[in-house]
Each structure stands twice: as C-alpha cells, then as structure tokens.
Amino acid sequence: AKQMHRGAAQYFSAEMGVDARERFKLLKGLRASFEARRLFVVYQPQVELATRRVVGAEALLRWRNEEGKFVPPDQFIPLAEQSGLIISIGEFVLRTACYQVKHLRDLGFMDFRMAVNISLAQFRHPQFIPTLQAAMRDTEVPGEALELEITESMAMEDVEMVLHVLADIRATGATVAIDDFGTGFSSLSQLRQLQVERLKIDRAFVQEAQTSAAGSSIAAMVVNLGRTLGMQVLAEGIETEEQAAQLVALGCHEGQGYLFARPMPGELLEGWMAQQAGG
Ligand code: C2E
Ligand code: CA
Ligand code: CA
Ligand code: CA
C-alpha cells in the first residue's frame, strides 16, 4: 500500500494510519507559512562547562502557524523531510544563522560558533555543499564559525556517502557534531572513521545520569568514548546545577540547556552575549 500516486498523495501510506489527513493539512500549513515567511530561527547558547564562557549557539527552527500557535519542530520537521520541503527550509535556516553570525562578528564576538541542524535529505542532496559555500560567501562567515549537526543515526545510514560529504565540509573549514549521541547504534570503528569534532550527548543521558547508578556509568562511558576518540563532548538538556557539576566531573567539555539559557531570538541573543561578556 506504499506509494499510491505521485506528488502530494504519496504521503498517504498505510503506516500513517488515520492521521494521514491531519499530517497532510499540517504540511500544507507549513508550506504556506514558509512562503509567507512565518518561520523563524531562535538560538540557544552553548557554554564551556568549567567556566560558563559562551562558545556558541545552536540555531533552532520555530513555526507559529496561522492560528498563532507554536507547532513543535519534532512534529513538523519529519513532514518537511518526507515532502522534500526541508531542502528550502534548511537553506533558510542556514542562511539566517549565517547572517546572525555575521552580525555578532560585526559586534566583536569573533569566537562564536553557530551550530545548524542538517537533515539527511539536505546532507545527501547534490547541491548541499554549493549551498553551504554560497551561504558562507554571501554572509562573509568563515567556516570556522560554523558547525553542522548531523544525528548519529543519520551518520550511520550510508557511511560511504557520509564520509564523502564530511570531507567536502571539512574543506570549507566548518566543523561537524554528531547530535543525539547515544541514541543510535554506531560502532567504535564507524565513529572513529567519521573524525568529527564534537559529540553531543543526548539529554536523555544527562537526565538518567542522576536517577540511577547505571545511568551515571552510561553517561561516564559516553563522555569517555568521545574523549578517547579525541572529540569534544557537549552535553545537551542540562537543567540543573547538579547535572552541570556531574558532567564537569566526568570531563565533559561543553553544555547546553535551560540552566544556561533557553533558545531566544537573535535580537535577545546579542544582549545576552554582551551581558555574559561583561560578567
Ligand atoms: P535537537 O537538535 O536535539 O535540539 C535540542 C532540543 O532540546 C531543542 O528542542 C531545544 O529547545 C531542547 N532543549 C534545549 N535545552 C533543553 C533543556 O534543558 N531541557 C529540555 N527539556 N529541552 C531542552 P526543539 O527546539 O523543540 O527542537 C527539537 C528538534 O527539532 C531538534 O532536536 C532537532 O532535531 C529538530 N530541529 C530543530 N530545528 C531544526 C532545523 O533547523 N533543522 C532540522 N533539520 N532539525 C531541526
Ligand atoms: Ca541539534
Ligand atoms: Ca540533540
Ligand atoms: Ca533530539
């Protein structure tokens, strides 16, 4: 019952069940909102855990629909991926994030690294590298100020292809982080092959590290794995001082989470950065 028609109707498949119609409506709304420029990007700071110094931010997409309600990315990103809309939305996020970096650099924040989430469909698209290069050129943002986040499961999808694209990314000077690390099934040798700069530990581990002895040894293992492979380790979803302290003790380099800051619009990020820098 897969793929009955071409075009839009292909999203109605058996496994989508009764809410296929709902999803189709959601996709229509998303497309309309994107065209009407109602999608926007917010930024969540990332800090060096030991010092709390700001090292960068992650760009996160937001959609406020026609009724003014926020639709969570976990709901609409998969739809955008399935429909191919993620290619243009992803480019929008990348460019918007680059302009934000440019702006911060103009204000004197030169050591700022912007992380942008990249979907598999974008990553394997033949125009991905040219798009990346164009965004960097147009905004005068050097590669070193950009980090691309790809999920662990995505990195393991097609290792051959991934290695090729990673080499092209490296040539631009941008760095790469493996997102949601610990939720996939990558082997040590696969991870080593990728040679990415950073591992982002999924927030599930950060939370579990506190609730049980097993959870805490798993968190320790994941941090150690990254360190052993010579990668920087960033823990996401840090909400409490206890979690931050525990991760510092484990040797985790960087962190991101509500404890430090929530995702915020670019206009607020500037002020927030200035405030942090001032002590
Ligand atoms: P992610 O890449 O793992 O992003 C981190 C998510 O954790 C964000 O959710 C962020 O708001 C949330 N978060 C940050 N700190 C905390 C915390 O202390 N506690 C808790 N409970 N949550 C925290 P968000 O913004 O809802 O995004 C969800 C997912 O949607 C992202 O997960 C990412 O997979 C996807 N996404 C968001 N923006 C984009 C985008 O521009 N492109 C692509 N391809 N995916 C995106
Ligand atoms: Ca991410
Ligand atoms: Ca993540
Ligand atoms: Ca996630």
Tab-separated table of C-alpha atoms and ligand atoms in Angstrom:
chain	number	residue	atom	x	y	z
A	1	ALA	CA	0.000	0.000	0.000
A	2	LYS	CA	3.034	2.224	-0.237
A	3	GLN	CA	3.268	4.983	-2.798
A	4	MET	CA	-0.104	5.005	-4.496
A	5	HIS	CA	0.202	8.164	-6.526
A	6	ARG	CA	2.875	10.601	-7.405
A	7	GLY	CA	3.036	14.041	-5.858
A	8	ALA	CA	1.384	15.087	-2.665
A	9	ALA	CA	-0.758	11.985	-2.378
A	10	GLN	CA	2.285	9.795	-1.852
A	11	TYR	CA	2.281	10.842	1.790
A	12	PHE	CA	-0.854	8.880	2.397
A	13	SER	CA	0.513	5.479	3.190
A	14	ALA	CA	-0.853	2.646	5.259
A	15	GLU	CA	1.603	3.113	8.109
A	16	MET	CA	0.478	6.675	8.579
A	17	GLY	CA	-2.912	5.398	9.683
A	18	VAL	CA	-5.898	7.584	10.413
A	19	ASP	CA	-3.996	10.791	10.991
A	20	ALA	CA	-2.629	10.939	7.444
A	21	ARG	CA	-5.147	13.631	6.639
A	22	GLU	CA	-4.053	15.640	9.662
A	23	ARG	CA	-0.456	15.437	8.588
A	24	PHE	CA	-1.316	16.500	5.098
A	25	LYS	CA	-3.083	19.557	6.480
A	26	LEU	CA	-0.102	20.282	8.681
A	27	LEU	CA	2.228	20.081	5.692
A	28	LYS	CA	0.018	22.417	3.710
A	29	GLY	CA	0.063	24.885	6.572
A	30	LEU	CA	3.820	24.579	6.896
A	31	ARG	CA	4.353	25.262	3.222
A	32	ALA	CA	2.052	28.291	3.341
A	33	SER	CA	3.780	29.614	6.459
A	34	PHE	CA	7.205	29.161	4.911
A	35	GLU	CA	6.137	31.014	1.787
A	36	ALA	CA	4.618	33.765	3.922
A	37	ARG	CA	7.912	33.995	5.839
A	38	ARG	CA	6.353	32.993	9.107
A	39	LEU	CA	9.096	30.548	10.037
A	40	PHE	CA	11.901	31.912	12.151
A	41	VAL	CA	15.043	30.852	13.906
A	42	VAL	CA	15.947	31.048	17.592
A	43	TYR	CA	19.331	30.475	19.182
A	44	GLN	CA	20.279	28.504	22.267
A	45	PRO	CA	23.675	29.361	23.768
A	46	GLN	CA	26.337	26.729	24.307
A	47	VAL	CA	28.890	27.204	27.082
A	48	GLU	CA	32.211	25.821	28.203
A	49	LEU	CA	31.127	23.874	31.271
A	50	ALA	CA	34.069	24.586	33.547
A	51	THR	CA	33.971	28.370	33.045
A	52	ARG	CA	30.448	29.044	31.718
A	53	ARG	CA	32.031	31.056	28.944
A	54	VAL	CA	29.767	31.239	25.881
A	55	VAL	CA	31.269	29.370	22.954
A	56	GLY	CA	28.400	29.497	20.518
A	57	ALA	CA	24.750	28.696	19.951
A	58	GLU	CA	22.512	26.202	18.202
A	59	ALA	CA	20.047	27.516	15.640
A	60	LEU	CA	16.566	26.049	16.163
A	61	LEU	CA	13.642	26.474	13.820
A	62	ARG	CA	10.289	27.811	15.020
A	63	TRP	CA	6.895	27.768	13.378
A	64	ARG	CA	3.984	29.841	14.550
A	65	ASN	CA	1.012	28.753	12.482
A	66	GLU	CA	-1.899	30.792	11.112
A	67	GLU	CA	-3.760	30.498	14.415
A	68	GLY	CA	-0.739	31.882	16.206
A	69	LYS	CA	0.073	28.567	17.867
A	70	PHE	CA	3.592	27.177	18.052
A	71	VAL	CA	3.992	23.800	16.402
A	72	PRO	CA	6.968	21.892	17.835
A	73	PRO	CA	9.758	21.028	15.370
A	74	ASP	CA	9.524	17.374	16.345
A	75	GLN	CA	6.101	17.448	14.682
A	76	PHE	CA	6.801	19.377	11.526
A	77	ILE	CA	10.454	18.588	10.708
A	78	PRO	CA	9.676	14.943	9.843
A	79	LEU	CA	6.926	16.169	7.497
A	80	ALA	CA	9.282	18.655	5.898
A	81	GLU	CA	11.783	15.839	5.451
A	82	GLN	CA	9.321	13.437	3.867
A	83	SER	CA	7.993	16.062	1.487
A	84	GLY	CA	11.340	17.490	0.415
A	85	LEU	CA	10.377	20.908	1.759
A	86	ILE	CA	13.301	20.574	4.175
A	87	ILE	CA	15.680	21.423	1.336
A	88	SER	CA	14.465	25.001	1.062
A	89	ILE	CA	13.619	25.360	4.748
A	90	GLY	CA	17.049	24.021	5.658
A	91	GLU	CA	18.707	26.550	3.385
A	92	PHE	CA	16.663	29.291	5.016
A	93	VAL	CA	17.848	28.208	8.481
A	94	LEU	CA	21.449	28.005	7.320
A	95	ARG	CA	21.392	31.462	5.753
A	96	THR	CA	19.548	33.046	8.658
A	97	ALA	CA	22.028	31.522	11.101
A	98	CYS	CA	24.941	32.750	8.985
A	99	TYR	CA	23.567	36.297	8.934
A	100	GLN	CA	23.255	36.125	12.709
A	101	VAL	CA	26.902	35.070	12.998
A	102	LYS	CA	27.945	37.867	10.689
A	103	HIS	CA	26.057	40.334	12.843
A	104	LEU	CA	27.666	39.050	16.038
A	105	ARG	CA	31.091	39.198	14.434
A	106	ASP	CA	30.432	42.796	13.436
A	107	LEU	CA	29.688	43.466	17.104
A	108	GLY	CA	33.043	41.975	18.048
A	109	PHE	CA	32.064	38.425	19.003
A	110	MET	CA	34.683	36.731	16.883
A	111	ASP	CA	34.975	33.438	18.771
A	112	PHE	CA	31.385	32.494	18.257
A	113	ARG	CA	30.422	29.154	16.725
A	114	MET	CA	26.973	28.677	15.237
A	115	ALA	CA	25.577	25.147	15.110
A	116	VAL	CA	22.980	24.339	12.464
A	117	ASN	CA	20.944	21.118	12.280
A	118	ILE	CA	21.178	19.356	8.934
A	119	SER	CA	18.668	16.725	7.836
A	120	LEU	CA	19.668	13.632	5.929
A	121	ALA	CA	17.826	14.817	2.816
A	122	GLN	CA	19.843	18.045	2.838
A	123	PHE	CA	23.082	16.310	3.580
A	124	ARG	CA	22.850	13.898	0.682
A	125	HIS	CA	21.496	16.492	-1.751
A	126	PRO	CA	23.949	17.232	-4.590
A	127	GLN	CA	23.511	20.980	-4.039
A	128	PHE	CA	24.297	20.848	-0.329
A	129	ILE	CA	27.976	21.807	-0.483
A	130	PRO	CA	27.429	24.582	-3.076
A	131	THR	CA	24.568	25.897	-0.931
A	132	LEU	CA	26.798	25.900	2.124
A	133	GLN	CA	29.598	27.654	0.258
A	134	ALA	CA	27.218	30.269	-1.122
A	135	ALA	CA	25.751	30.995	2.310
A	136	MET	CA	29.230	31.433	3.748
A	137	ARG	CA	30.341	33.635	0.878
A	138	ASP	CA	27.250	35.852	0.868
A	139	THR	CA	27.419	36.438	4.609
A	140	GLU	CA	31.222	36.583	4.833
A	141	VAL	CA	31.165	33.960	7.561
A	142	PRO	CA	34.282	31.795	7.695
A	143	GLY	CA	33.937	28.031	8.021
A	144	GLU	CA	35.432	28.008	11.491
A	145	ALA	CA	32.389	29.922	12.797
A	146	LEU	CA	30.007	27.230	11.575
A	147	GLU	CA	29.207	23.799	12.911
A	148	LEU	CA	26.859	21.349	11.243
A	149	GLU	CA	24.921	18.921	13.417
A	150	ILE	CA	24.041	15.558	11.976
A	151	THR	CA	22.336	12.898	14.034
A	152	GLU	CA	24.052	9.695	14.987
A	153	SER	CA	21.546	7.515	13.124
A	154	MET	CA	21.984	9.638	10.013
A	155	ALA	CA	25.755	9.311	10.171
A	156	MET	CA	25.381	5.537	10.156
A	157	GLU	CA	22.841	5.418	7.339
A	158	ASP	CA	25.303	5.305	4.482
A	159	VAL	CA	28.835	5.629	5.802
A	160	GLU	CA	30.404	5.828	2.363
A	161	MET	CA	28.267	8.808	1.323
A	162	VAL	CA	28.651	10.461	4.714
A	163	LEU	CA	32.450	10.255	4.564
A	164	HIS	CA	32.428	11.970	1.185
A	165	VAL	CA	30.247	14.833	2.314
A	166	LEU	CA	32.216	15.188	5.543
A	167	ALA	CA	35.405	15.625	3.539
A	168	ASP	CA	33.753	18.380	1.493
A	169	ILE	CA	32.513	20.070	4.662
A	170	ARG	CA	35.978	19.896	6.188
A	171	ALA	CA	37.339	21.668	3.118
A	172	THR	CA	35.067	24.643	3.856
A	173	GLY	CA	36.520	24.900	7.359
A	174	ALA	CA	33.209	24.155	9.076
A	175	THR	CA	33.151	21.620	11.898
A	176	VAL	CA	30.700	18.780	12.447
A	177	ALA	CA	28.944	17.471	15.551
A	178	ILE	CA	27.191	14.145	15.990
A	179	ASP	CA	23.827	15.014	17.505
A	180	ASP	CA	21.687	12.898	19.842
A	181	PHE	CA	24.671	10.741	20.536
A	182	GLY	CA	23.938	7.547	22.408
A	183	THR	CA	20.540	7.016	20.824
A	184	GLY	CA	21.872	5.283	17.706
A	185	PHE	CA	23.926	2.187	17.262
A	186	SER	CA	27.224	3.341	15.870
A	187	SER	CA	30.227	1.149	16.393
A	188	LEU	CA	33.503	2.461	17.702
A	189	SER	CA	35.247	1.961	14.393
A	190	GLN	CA	32.499	3.796	12.488
A	191	LEU	CA	32.718	6.709	14.897
A	192	ARG	CA	36.459	6.844	14.573
A	193	GLN	CA	36.221	6.866	10.800
A	194	LEU	CA	33.970	9.921	10.828
A	195	GLN	CA	36.550	12.070	12.627
A	196	VAL	CA	34.083	14.727	13.615
A	197	GLU	CA	34.969	17.471	16.080
A	198	ARG	CA	32.188	17.024	18.569
A	199	LEU	CA	29.780	14.563	20.139
A	200	LYS	CA	26.533	15.920	21.539
A	201	ILE	CA	25.250	13.693	24.293
A	202	ASP	CA	21.504	13.309	24.130
A	203	ARG	CA	19.629	14.874	27.006
A	204	ALA	CA	18.121	11.514	27.977
A	205	PHE	CA	21.572	10.517	29.295
A	206	VAL	CA	22.012	13.772	31.120
A	207	GLN	CA	18.750	13.157	32.941
A	208	GLU	CA	19.339	9.482	33.610
A	209	ALA	CA	22.819	10.116	34.920
A	210	GLN	CA	21.192	11.491	38.044
A	211	THR	CA	18.488	8.956	38.580
A	212	SER	CA	20.467	5.735	38.782
A	213	ALA	CA	23.945	4.294	39.191
A	214	ALA	CA	23.596	2.564	35.839
A	215	GLY	CA	22.567	5.838	34.237
A	216	SER	CA	25.557	7.606	35.654
A	217	SER	CA	28.019	4.965	34.462
A	218	ILE	CA	26.492	5.102	30.991
A	219	ALA	CA	26.937	8.874	30.920
A	220	ALA	CA	30.531	8.427	32.075
A	221	MET	CA	31.112	5.881	29.321
A	222	VAL	CA	29.732	8.139	26.612
A	223	VAL	CA	31.851	11.104	27.736
A	224	ASN	CA	34.914	8.870	27.883
A	225	LEU	CA	34.224	7.437	24.471
A	226	GLY	CA	34.237	10.906	22.947
A	227	ARG	CA	37.359	11.934	24.840
A	228	THR	CA	39.160	8.740	23.857
A	229	LEU	CA	38.380	9.425	20.219
A	230	GLY	CA	39.799	12.907	20.612
A	231	MET	CA	36.455	14.643	20.248
A	232	GLN	CA	34.979	17.494	22.202
A	233	VAL	CA	31.949	16.410	24.189
A	234	LEU	CA	28.898	18.628	24.643
A	235	ALA	CA	26.012	17.596	26.869
A	236	GLU	CA	22.572	18.870	25.943
A	237	GLY	CA	19.483	19.388	28.042
A	238	ILE	CA	21.303	20.475	31.213
A	239	GLU	CA	18.637	21.859	33.528
A	240	THR	CA	20.182	21.813	36.984
A	241	GLU	CA	23.428	22.771	38.720
A	242	GLU	CA	23.735	19.169	39.900
A	243	GLN	CA	23.720	17.922	36.322
A	244	ALA	CA	26.285	20.528	35.301
A	245	ALA	CA	28.567	19.617	38.209
A	246	GLN	CA	28.276	15.924	37.461
A	247	LEU	CA	29.174	16.452	33.811
A	248	VAL	CA	32.150	18.635	34.660
A	249	ALA	CA	33.342	15.869	36.980
A	250	LEU	CA	33.024	13.365	34.144
A	251	GLY	CA	35.218	15.521	31.919
A	252	CYS	CA	32.526	16.825	29.600
A	253	HIS	CA	33.761	19.970	27.845
A	254	GLU	CA	30.658	21.904	26.910
A	255	GLY	CA	26.996	22.148	27.724
A	256	GLN	CA	23.680	23.473	26.538
A	257	GLY	CA	20.383	23.608	28.358
A	258	TYR	CA	17.774	25.620	30.217
A	259	LEU	CA	20.199	26.062	33.145
A	260	PHE	CA	22.299	28.383	30.994
A	261	ALA	CA	19.704	29.781	28.622
A	262	ARG	CA	16.596	28.903	26.665
A	263	PRO	CA	16.500	29.298	22.901
A	264	MET	CA	15.979	33.013	22.130
A	265	PRO	CA	15.522	35.319	19.143
A	266	GLY	CA	18.634	36.859	17.616
A	267	GLU	CA	17.831	40.334	18.980
A	268	LEU	CA	17.916	38.959	22.523
A	269	LEU	CA	20.998	36.847	21.912
A	270	GLU	CA	23.120	39.940	21.299
A	271	GLY	CA	22.133	41.497	24.611
A	272	TRP	CA	22.546	38.203	26.409
A	273	MET	CA	26.044	37.788	24.982
A	274	ALA	CA	27.028	41.314	25.935
A	275	GLN	CA	25.780	40.729	29.458
A	276	GLN	CA	27.747	37.479	29.788
A	277	ALA	CA	30.894	39.123	28.494
A	278	GLY	CA	30.524	41.948	30.973
A	279	GLY	CA	30.494	39.451	33.850
B	1	C2E	P1	17.847	18.792	18.879
B	1	C2E	O1	18.714	19.097	17.716
B	1	C2E	O2	18.269	17.680	19.772
B	1	C2E	O3	17.702	20.157	19.676
B	1	C2E	C1	17.682	20.274	21.063
B	1	C2E	C2	16.275	20.372	21.574
B	1	C2E	O4	16.285	20.338	23.006
B	1	C2E	C3	15.592	21.676	21.207
B	1	C2E	O5	14.220	21.394	21.020
B	1	C2E	C4	15.805	22.523	22.459
B	1	C2E	O6	14.858	23.570	22.588
B	1	C2E	C5	15.613	21.477	23.513
B	1	C2E	N1	16.270	21.822	24.778
B	1	C2E	C6	17.370	22.584	24.957
B	1	C2E	N2	17.714	22.653	26.250
B	1	C2E	C7	16.821	21.910	26.932
B	1	C2E	C8	16.659	21.587	28.322
B	1	C2E	O7	17.408	21.994	29.210
B	1	C2E	N3	15.610	20.771	28.651
B	1	C2E	C9	14.755	20.283	27.707
B	1	C2E	N4	13.763	19.510	28.108
B	1	C2E	N5	14.887	20.567	26.377
B	1	C2E	C10	15.913	21.366	26.003
B	1	C2E	P2	13.402	21.974	19.792
B	1	C2E	O8	13.846	23.369	19.507
B	1	C2E	O9	11.966	21.724	20.115
B	1	C2E	O10	13.846	21.082	18.591
B	1	C2E	C11	13.529	19.721	18.553
B	1	C2E	C12	14.252	19.030	17.436
B	1	C2E	O11	13.815	19.505	16.160
B	1	C2E	C13	15.755	19.278	17.440
B	1	C2E	O12	16.361	18.449	18.391
B	1	C2E	C14	16.104	18.941	16.019
B	1	C2E	O13	16.205	17.544	15.866
B	1	C2E	C15	14.888	19.425	15.269
B	1	C2E	N6	15.174	20.756	14.697
B	1	C2E	C16	15.014	21.985	15.229
B	1	C2E	N7	15.389	22.949	14.365
B	1	C2E	C17	15.811	22.313	13.247
B	1	C2E	C18	16.324	22.734	11.973
B	1	C2E	O14	16.517	23.933	11.694
B	1	C2E	N8	16.625	21.756	11.080
B	1	C2E	C19	16.470	20.437	11.357
B	1	C2E	N9	16.798	19.530	10.413
B	1	C2E	N10	16.008	19.996	12.527
B	1	C2E	C20	15.683	20.915	13.459
B	2	CA	CA	20.747	19.562	17.322
B	3	CA	CA	20.277	16.771	20.130
B	4	CA	CA	16.812	15.495	19.815
